[in-house]
PDB file of C-alpha atoms in Angstrom:
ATOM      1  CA  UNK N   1       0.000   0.000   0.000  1.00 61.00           C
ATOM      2  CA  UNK N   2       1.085   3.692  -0.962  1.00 83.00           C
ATOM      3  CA  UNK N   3       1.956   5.669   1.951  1.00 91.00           C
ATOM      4  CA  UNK N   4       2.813   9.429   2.163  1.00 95.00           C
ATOM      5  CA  UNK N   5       6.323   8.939   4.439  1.00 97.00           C
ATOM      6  CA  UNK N   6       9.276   6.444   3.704  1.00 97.00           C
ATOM      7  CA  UNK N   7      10.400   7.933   7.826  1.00 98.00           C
ATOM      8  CA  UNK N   8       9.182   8.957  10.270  1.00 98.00           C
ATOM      9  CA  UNK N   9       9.480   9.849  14.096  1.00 98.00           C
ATOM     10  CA  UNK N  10       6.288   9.131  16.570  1.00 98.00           C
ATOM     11  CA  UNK N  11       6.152  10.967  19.808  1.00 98.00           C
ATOM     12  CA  UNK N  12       4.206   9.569  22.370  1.00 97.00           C
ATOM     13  CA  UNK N  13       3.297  11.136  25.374  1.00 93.00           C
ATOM     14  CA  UNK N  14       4.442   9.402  28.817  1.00 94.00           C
ATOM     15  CA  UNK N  15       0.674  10.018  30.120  1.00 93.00           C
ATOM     16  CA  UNK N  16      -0.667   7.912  27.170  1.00 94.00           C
ATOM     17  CA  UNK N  17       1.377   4.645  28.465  1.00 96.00           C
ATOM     18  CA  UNK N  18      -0.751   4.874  31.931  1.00 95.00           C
ATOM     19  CA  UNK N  19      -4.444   4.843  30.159  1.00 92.00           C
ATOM     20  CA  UNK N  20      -7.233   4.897  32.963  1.00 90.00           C
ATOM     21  CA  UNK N  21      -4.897   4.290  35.530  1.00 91.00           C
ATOM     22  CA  UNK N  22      -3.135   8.019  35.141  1.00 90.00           C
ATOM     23  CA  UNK N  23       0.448   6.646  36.195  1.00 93.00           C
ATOM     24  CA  UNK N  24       2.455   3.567  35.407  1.00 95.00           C
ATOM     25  CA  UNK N  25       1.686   1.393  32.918  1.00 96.00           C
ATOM     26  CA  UNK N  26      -1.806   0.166  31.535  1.00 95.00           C
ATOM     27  CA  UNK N  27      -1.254  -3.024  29.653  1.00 95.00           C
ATOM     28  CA  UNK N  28      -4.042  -2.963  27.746  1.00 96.00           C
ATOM     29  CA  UNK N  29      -3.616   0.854  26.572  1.00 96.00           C
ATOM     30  CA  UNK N  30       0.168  -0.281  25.927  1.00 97.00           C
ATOM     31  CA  UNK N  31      -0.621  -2.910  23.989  1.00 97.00           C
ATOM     32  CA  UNK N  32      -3.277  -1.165  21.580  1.00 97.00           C
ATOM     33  CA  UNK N  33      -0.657   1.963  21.198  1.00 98.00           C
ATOM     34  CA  UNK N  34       1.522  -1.025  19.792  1.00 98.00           C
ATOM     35  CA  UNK N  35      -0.682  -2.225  17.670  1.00 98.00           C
ATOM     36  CA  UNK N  36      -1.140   1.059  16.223  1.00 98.00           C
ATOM     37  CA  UNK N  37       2.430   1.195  15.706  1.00 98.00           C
ATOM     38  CA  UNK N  38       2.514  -2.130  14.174  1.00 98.00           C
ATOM     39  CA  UNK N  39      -0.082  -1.155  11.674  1.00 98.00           C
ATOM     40  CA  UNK N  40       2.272   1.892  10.526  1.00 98.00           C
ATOM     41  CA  UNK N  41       5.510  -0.603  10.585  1.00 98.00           C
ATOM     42  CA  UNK N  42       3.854  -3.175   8.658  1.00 97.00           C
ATOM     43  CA  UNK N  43       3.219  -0.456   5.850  1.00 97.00           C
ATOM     44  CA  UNK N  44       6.839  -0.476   5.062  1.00 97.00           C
ATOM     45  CA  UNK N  45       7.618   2.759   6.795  1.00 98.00           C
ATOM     46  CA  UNK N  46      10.812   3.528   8.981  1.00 98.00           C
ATOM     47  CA  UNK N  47       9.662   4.694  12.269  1.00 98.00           C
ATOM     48  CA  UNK N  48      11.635   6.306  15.190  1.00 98.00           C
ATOM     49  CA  UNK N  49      10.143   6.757  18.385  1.00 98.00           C
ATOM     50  CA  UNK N  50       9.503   9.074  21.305  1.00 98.00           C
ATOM     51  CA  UNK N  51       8.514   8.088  24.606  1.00 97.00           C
ATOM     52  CA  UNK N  52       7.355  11.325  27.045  1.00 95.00           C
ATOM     53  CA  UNK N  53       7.910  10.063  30.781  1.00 95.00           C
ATOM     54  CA  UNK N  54       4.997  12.150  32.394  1.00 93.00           C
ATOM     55  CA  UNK N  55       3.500   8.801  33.562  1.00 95.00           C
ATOM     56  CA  UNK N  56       6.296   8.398  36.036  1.00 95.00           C
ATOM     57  CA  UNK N  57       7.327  12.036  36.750  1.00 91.00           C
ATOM     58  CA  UNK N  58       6.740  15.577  35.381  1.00 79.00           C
ATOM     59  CA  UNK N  59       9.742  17.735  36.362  1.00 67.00           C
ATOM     60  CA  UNK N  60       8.098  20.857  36.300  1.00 64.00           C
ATOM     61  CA  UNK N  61       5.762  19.073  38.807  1.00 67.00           C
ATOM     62  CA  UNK N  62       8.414  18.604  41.341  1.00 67.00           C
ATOM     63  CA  UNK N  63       8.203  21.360  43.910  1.00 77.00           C
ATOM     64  CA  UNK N  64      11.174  22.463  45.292  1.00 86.00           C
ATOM     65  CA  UNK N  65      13.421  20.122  43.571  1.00 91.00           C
ATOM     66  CA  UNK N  66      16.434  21.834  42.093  1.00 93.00           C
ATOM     67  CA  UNK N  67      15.361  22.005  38.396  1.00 91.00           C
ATOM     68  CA  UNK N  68      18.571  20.011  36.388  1.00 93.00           C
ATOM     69  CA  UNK N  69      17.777  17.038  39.106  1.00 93.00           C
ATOM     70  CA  UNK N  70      14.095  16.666  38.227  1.00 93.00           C
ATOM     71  CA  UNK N  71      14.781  16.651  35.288  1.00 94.00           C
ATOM     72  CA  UNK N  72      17.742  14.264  35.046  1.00 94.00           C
ATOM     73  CA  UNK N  73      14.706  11.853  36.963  1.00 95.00           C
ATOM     74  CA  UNK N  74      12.675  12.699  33.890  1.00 95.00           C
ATOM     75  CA  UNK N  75      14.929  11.535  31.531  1.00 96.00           C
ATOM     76  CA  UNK N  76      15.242   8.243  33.229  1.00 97.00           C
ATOM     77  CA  UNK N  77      11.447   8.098  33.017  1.00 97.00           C
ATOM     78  CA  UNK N  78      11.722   7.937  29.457  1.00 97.00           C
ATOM     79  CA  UNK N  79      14.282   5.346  29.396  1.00 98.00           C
ATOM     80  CA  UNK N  80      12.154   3.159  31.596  1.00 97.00           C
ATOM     81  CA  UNK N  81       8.935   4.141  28.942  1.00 98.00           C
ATOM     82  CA  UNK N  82      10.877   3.147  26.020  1.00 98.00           C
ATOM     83  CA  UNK N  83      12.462  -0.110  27.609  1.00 98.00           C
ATOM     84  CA  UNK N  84       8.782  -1.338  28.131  1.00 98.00           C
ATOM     85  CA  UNK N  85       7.415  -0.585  24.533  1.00 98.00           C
ATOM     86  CA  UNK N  86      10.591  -1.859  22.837  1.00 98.00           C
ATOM     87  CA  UNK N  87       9.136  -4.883  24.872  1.00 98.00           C
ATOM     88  CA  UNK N  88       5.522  -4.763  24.099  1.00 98.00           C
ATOM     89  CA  UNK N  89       6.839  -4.249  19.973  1.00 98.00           C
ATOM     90  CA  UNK N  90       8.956  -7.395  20.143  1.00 98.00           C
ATOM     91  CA  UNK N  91       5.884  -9.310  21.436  1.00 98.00           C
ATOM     92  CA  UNK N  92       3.802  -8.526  18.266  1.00 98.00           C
ATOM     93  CA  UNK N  93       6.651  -9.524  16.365  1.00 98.00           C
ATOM     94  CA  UNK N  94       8.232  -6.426  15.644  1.00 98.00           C
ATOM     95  CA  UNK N  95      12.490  -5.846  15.862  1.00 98.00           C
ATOM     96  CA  UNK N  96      12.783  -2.735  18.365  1.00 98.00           C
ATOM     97  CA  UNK N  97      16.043  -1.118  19.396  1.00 98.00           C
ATOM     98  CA  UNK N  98      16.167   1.182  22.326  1.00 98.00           C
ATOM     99  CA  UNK N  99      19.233   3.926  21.579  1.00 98.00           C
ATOM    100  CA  UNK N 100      19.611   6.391  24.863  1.00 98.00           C
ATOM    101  CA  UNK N 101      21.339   9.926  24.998  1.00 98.00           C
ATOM    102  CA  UNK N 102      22.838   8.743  28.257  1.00 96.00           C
ATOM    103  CA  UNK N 103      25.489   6.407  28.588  1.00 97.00           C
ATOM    104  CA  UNK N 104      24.360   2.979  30.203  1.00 97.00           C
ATOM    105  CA  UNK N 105      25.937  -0.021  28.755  1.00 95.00           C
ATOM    106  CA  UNK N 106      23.801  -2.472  30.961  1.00 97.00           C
ATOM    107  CA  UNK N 107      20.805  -1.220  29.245  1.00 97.00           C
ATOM    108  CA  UNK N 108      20.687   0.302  25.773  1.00 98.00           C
ATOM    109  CA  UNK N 109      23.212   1.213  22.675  1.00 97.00           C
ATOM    110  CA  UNK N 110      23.690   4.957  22.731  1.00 98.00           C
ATOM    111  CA  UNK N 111      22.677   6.983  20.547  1.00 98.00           C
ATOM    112  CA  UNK N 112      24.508   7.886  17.463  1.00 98.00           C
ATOM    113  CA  UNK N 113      22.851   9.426  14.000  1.00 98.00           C
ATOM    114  CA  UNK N 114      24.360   6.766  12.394  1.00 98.00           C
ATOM    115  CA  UNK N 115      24.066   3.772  14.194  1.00 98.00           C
ATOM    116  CA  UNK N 116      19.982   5.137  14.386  1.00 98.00           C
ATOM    117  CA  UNK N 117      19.680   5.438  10.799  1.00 98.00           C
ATOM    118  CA  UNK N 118      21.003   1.829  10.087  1.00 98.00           C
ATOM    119  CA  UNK N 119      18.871   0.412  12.661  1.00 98.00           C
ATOM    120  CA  UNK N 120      16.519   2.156  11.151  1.00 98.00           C
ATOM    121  CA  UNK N 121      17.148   0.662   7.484  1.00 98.00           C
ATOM    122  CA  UNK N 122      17.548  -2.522   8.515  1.00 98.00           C
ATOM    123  CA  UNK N 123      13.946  -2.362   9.976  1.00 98.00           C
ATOM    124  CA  UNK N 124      13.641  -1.337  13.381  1.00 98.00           C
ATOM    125  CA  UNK N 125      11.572   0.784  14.811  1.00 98.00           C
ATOM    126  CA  UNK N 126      14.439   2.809  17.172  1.00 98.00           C
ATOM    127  CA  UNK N 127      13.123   4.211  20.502  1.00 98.00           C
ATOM    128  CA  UNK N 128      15.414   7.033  21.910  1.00 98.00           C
ATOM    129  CA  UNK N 129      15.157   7.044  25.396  1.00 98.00           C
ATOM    130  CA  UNK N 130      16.587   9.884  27.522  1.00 97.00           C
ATOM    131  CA  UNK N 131      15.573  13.383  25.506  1.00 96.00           C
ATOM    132  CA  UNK N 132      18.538  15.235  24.680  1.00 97.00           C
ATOM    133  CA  UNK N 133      20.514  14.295  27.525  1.00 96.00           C
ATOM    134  CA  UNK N 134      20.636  17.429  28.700  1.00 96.00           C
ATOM    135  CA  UNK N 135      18.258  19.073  31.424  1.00 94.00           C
ATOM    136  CA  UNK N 136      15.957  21.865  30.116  1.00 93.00           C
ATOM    137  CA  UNK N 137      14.818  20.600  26.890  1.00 94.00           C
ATOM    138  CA  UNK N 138      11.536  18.840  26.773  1.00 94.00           C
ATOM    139  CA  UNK N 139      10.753  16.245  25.119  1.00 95.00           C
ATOM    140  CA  UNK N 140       9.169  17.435  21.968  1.00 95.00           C
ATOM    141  CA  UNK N 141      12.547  19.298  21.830  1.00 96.00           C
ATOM    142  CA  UNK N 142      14.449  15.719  21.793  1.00 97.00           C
ATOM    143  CA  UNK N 143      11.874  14.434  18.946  1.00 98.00           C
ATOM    144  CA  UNK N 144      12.565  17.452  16.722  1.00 97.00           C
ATOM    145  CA  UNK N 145      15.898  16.992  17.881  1.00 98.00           C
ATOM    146  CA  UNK N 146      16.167  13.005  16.415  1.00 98.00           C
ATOM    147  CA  UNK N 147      13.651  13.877  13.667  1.00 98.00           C
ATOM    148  CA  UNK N 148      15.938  16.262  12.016  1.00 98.00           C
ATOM    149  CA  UNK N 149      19.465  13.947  13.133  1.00 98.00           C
ATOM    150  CA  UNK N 150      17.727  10.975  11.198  1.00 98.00           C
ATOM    151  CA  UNK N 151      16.799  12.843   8.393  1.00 98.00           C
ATOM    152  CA  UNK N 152      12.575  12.070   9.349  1.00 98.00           C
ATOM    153  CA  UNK N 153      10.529  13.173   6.626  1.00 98.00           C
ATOM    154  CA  UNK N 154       7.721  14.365   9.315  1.00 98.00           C
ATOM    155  CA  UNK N 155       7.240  13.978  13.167  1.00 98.00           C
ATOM    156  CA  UNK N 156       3.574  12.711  14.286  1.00 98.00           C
ATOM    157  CA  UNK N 157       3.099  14.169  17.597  1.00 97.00           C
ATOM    158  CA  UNK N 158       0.280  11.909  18.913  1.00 95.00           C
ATOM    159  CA  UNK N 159      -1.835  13.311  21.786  1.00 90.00           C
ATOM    160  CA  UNK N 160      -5.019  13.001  23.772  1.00 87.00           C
ATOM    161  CA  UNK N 161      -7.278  15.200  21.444  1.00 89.00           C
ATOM    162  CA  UNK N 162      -7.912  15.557  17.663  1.00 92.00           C
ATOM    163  CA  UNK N 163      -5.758  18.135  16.897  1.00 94.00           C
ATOM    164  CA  UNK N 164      -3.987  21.644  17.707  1.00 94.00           C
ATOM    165  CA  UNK N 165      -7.044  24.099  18.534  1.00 94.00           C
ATOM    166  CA  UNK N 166      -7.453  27.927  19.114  1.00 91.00           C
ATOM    167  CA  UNK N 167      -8.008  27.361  23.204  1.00 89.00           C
ATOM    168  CA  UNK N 168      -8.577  24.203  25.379  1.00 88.00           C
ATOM    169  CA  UNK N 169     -11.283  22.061  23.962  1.00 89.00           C
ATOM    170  CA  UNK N 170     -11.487  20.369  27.441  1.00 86.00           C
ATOM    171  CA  UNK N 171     -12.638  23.883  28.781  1.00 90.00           C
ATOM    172  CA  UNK N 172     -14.147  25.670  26.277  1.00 91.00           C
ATOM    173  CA  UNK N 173     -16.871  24.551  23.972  1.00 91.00           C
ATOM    174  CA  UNK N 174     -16.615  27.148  21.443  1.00 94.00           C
ATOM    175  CA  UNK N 175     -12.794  26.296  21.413  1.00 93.00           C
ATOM    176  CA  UNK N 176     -11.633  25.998  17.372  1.00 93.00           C
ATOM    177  CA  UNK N 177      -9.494  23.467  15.566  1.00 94.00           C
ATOM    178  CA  UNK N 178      -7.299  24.395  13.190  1.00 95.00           C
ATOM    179  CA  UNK N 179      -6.227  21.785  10.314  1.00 95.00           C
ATOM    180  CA  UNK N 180      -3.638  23.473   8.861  1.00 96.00           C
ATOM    181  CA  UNK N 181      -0.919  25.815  10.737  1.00 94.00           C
ATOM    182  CA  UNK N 182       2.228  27.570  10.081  1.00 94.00           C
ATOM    183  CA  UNK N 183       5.443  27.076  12.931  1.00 93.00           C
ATOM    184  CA  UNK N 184       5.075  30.839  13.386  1.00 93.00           C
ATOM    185  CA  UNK N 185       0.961  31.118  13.638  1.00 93.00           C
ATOM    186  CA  UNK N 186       1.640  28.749  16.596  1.00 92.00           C
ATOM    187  CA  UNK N 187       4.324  30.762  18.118  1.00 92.00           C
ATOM    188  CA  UNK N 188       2.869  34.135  17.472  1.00 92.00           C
ATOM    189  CA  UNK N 189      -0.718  32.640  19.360  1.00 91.00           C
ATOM    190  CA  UNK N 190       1.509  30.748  21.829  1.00 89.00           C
ATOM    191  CA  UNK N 191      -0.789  27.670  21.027  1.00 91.00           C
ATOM    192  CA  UNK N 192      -0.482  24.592  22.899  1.00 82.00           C
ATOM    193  CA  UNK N 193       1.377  22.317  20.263  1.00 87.00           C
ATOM    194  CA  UNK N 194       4.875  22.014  21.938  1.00 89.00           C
ATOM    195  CA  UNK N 195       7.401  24.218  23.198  1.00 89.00           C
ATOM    196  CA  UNK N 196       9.012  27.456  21.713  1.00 91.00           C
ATOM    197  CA  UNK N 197      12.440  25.639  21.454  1.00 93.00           C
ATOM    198  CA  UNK N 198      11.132  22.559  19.651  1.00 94.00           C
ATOM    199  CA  UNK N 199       9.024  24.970  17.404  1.00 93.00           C
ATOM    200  CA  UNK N 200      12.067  27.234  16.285  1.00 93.00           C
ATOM    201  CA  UNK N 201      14.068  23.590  15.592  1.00 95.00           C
ATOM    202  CA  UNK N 202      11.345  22.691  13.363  1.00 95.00           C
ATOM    203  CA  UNK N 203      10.359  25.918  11.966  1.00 94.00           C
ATOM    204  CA  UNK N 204      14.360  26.357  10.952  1.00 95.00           C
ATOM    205  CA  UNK N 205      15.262  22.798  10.048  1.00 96.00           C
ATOM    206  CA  UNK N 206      11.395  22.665   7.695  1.00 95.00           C
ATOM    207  CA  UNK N 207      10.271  20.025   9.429  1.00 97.00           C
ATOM    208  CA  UNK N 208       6.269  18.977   9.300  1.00 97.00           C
ATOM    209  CA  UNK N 209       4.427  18.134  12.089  1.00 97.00           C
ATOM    210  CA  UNK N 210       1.368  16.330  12.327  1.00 97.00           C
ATOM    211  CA  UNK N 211      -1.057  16.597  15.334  1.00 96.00           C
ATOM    212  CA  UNK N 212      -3.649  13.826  15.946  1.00 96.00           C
ATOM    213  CA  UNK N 213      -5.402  12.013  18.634  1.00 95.00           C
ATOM    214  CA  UNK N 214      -3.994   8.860  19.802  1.00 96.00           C
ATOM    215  CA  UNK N 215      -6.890   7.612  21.239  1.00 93.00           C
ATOM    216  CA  UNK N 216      -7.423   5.891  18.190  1.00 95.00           C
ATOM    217  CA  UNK N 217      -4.605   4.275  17.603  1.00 96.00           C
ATOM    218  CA  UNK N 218      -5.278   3.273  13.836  1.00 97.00           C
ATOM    219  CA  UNK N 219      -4.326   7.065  13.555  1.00 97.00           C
ATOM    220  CA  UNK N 220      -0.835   6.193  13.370  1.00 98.00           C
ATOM    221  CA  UNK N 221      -1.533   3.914  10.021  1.00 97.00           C
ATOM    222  CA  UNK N 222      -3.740   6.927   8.535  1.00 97.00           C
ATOM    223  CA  UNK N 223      -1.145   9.403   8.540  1.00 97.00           C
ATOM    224  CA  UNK N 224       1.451   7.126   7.462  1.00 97.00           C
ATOM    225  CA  UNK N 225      -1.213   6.783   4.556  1.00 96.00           C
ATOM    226  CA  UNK N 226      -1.669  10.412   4.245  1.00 95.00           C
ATOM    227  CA  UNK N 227      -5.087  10.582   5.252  1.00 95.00           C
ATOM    228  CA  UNK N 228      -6.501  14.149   6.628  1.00 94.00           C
ATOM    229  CA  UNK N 229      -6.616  14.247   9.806  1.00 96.00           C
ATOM    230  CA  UNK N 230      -5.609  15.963  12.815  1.00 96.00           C
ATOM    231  CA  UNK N 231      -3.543  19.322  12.408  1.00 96.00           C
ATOM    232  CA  UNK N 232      -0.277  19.869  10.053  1.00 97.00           C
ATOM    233  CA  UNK N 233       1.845  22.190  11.161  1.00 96.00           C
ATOM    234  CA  UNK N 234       4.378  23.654   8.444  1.00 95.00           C
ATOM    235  CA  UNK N 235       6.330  26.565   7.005  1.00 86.00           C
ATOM    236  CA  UNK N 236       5.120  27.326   3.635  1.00 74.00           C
TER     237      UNK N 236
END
């Protein structure tokens, strides 16, 4: 079957991994996610992947915890995240490498652009665990980050609602979505799509980004496919 991308890079947010529970993991939720993910891979597509780690800990959430620390902790949480869907992948029967910014022989390859890309090639889907490796950058930052290393033809960012609106649709009823953005429009409007660093990368570097709903997981598939949905953000 046709599809739009030959590579990609999936972010996943942390929160998703936990489902109904709202921390840890859900296995059920886990296991769909995968599935989703599966459904892309078996297209024929490369796929790298982001794992948030907001299911374990959210550094900004931390009180007074000096800030690098909490969010050295975070990083780990990602690590953890992408350990257990490398996992859940190889279950369904599909080869997963976890690569991590941090150095930890007992538990992943490092990551290196090249090493990524071959994995990649070979058919993998690569998880990079451990953001940037340095404290202060998000993780969207890290997947525009790995997205633009790997040479990624677009990033999915895959969230909890349809799309990238005008104001929160969980508050506001009139709120508006938007299916088509430019990297600027979002950071002139400050909308809620990622952070002002990750933004600028992608804004710079012309990298799309495509904003749908996880919930469904057969999302992933569809805009693998190039089916509308969700938001695009670009630079025209």
């Amino acid at each position: 079957m046709d599809t739009k991308y030959k590579r990609i890079l999936l972010k996943v947010s942390g929160e998703a991994l936990a489902g109904s529970k709202g921390t840890g993991f859900d296995e059920p939720t886990m296991e769909a996610i995968c599935r989703g993910i599966k459904q892309a891979y078996d297209l024929g597509v490369q796929i790298g992947l982001v794992v948030g780690g907001g299911n374990f800990w959210r550094g900004r959430s931390s009180g007074s915890m000096e800030r690098t620390c909490a969010d050295k902790i975070g990083m780990l949480a990602t690590v953890m995240n992408c350990l257990a869907v490398a996992d859940q992948l190889r279950q369904l029967g599909v080869p997963a490498q976890v690569q991590t910014s941090i150095v930890m022989p007992q538990v992943a390859s490092v990551f290196t652009r090249d090493s990524a890309v071959e994995s990649m090639e070979a058919g993998n889907v690569v998880l990079f665990g451990g953001g940037t490796g340095n404290p202060l950058f998000s993780t969207d930052t890290a997947s525009a980050l790995r997205a633009i290393e790997t040479g990624c033809d677009v990033m999915f960012k895959a969230t909890m609602v349809d799309g990238v609106y005008d104001k929160d649709p969980k508050k506001y009823a009139d709120a508006v979505k938007y299916d088509q953005l430019t990297f600027t429009e979002v950071l002139e409007k400050n909308l809620a799509v990622m952070d002002g660093t990750a933004a600028t990368l992608c804004r710079e570097n012309k990298l799309p980004i495509l904003v749908f709903d996880l919930k469904d997981p057969d999302n992933i598939a569809r805009a693998v496919r190039g089916e509308t949905i969700g938001t695009l953000v670009v630079e025209e």
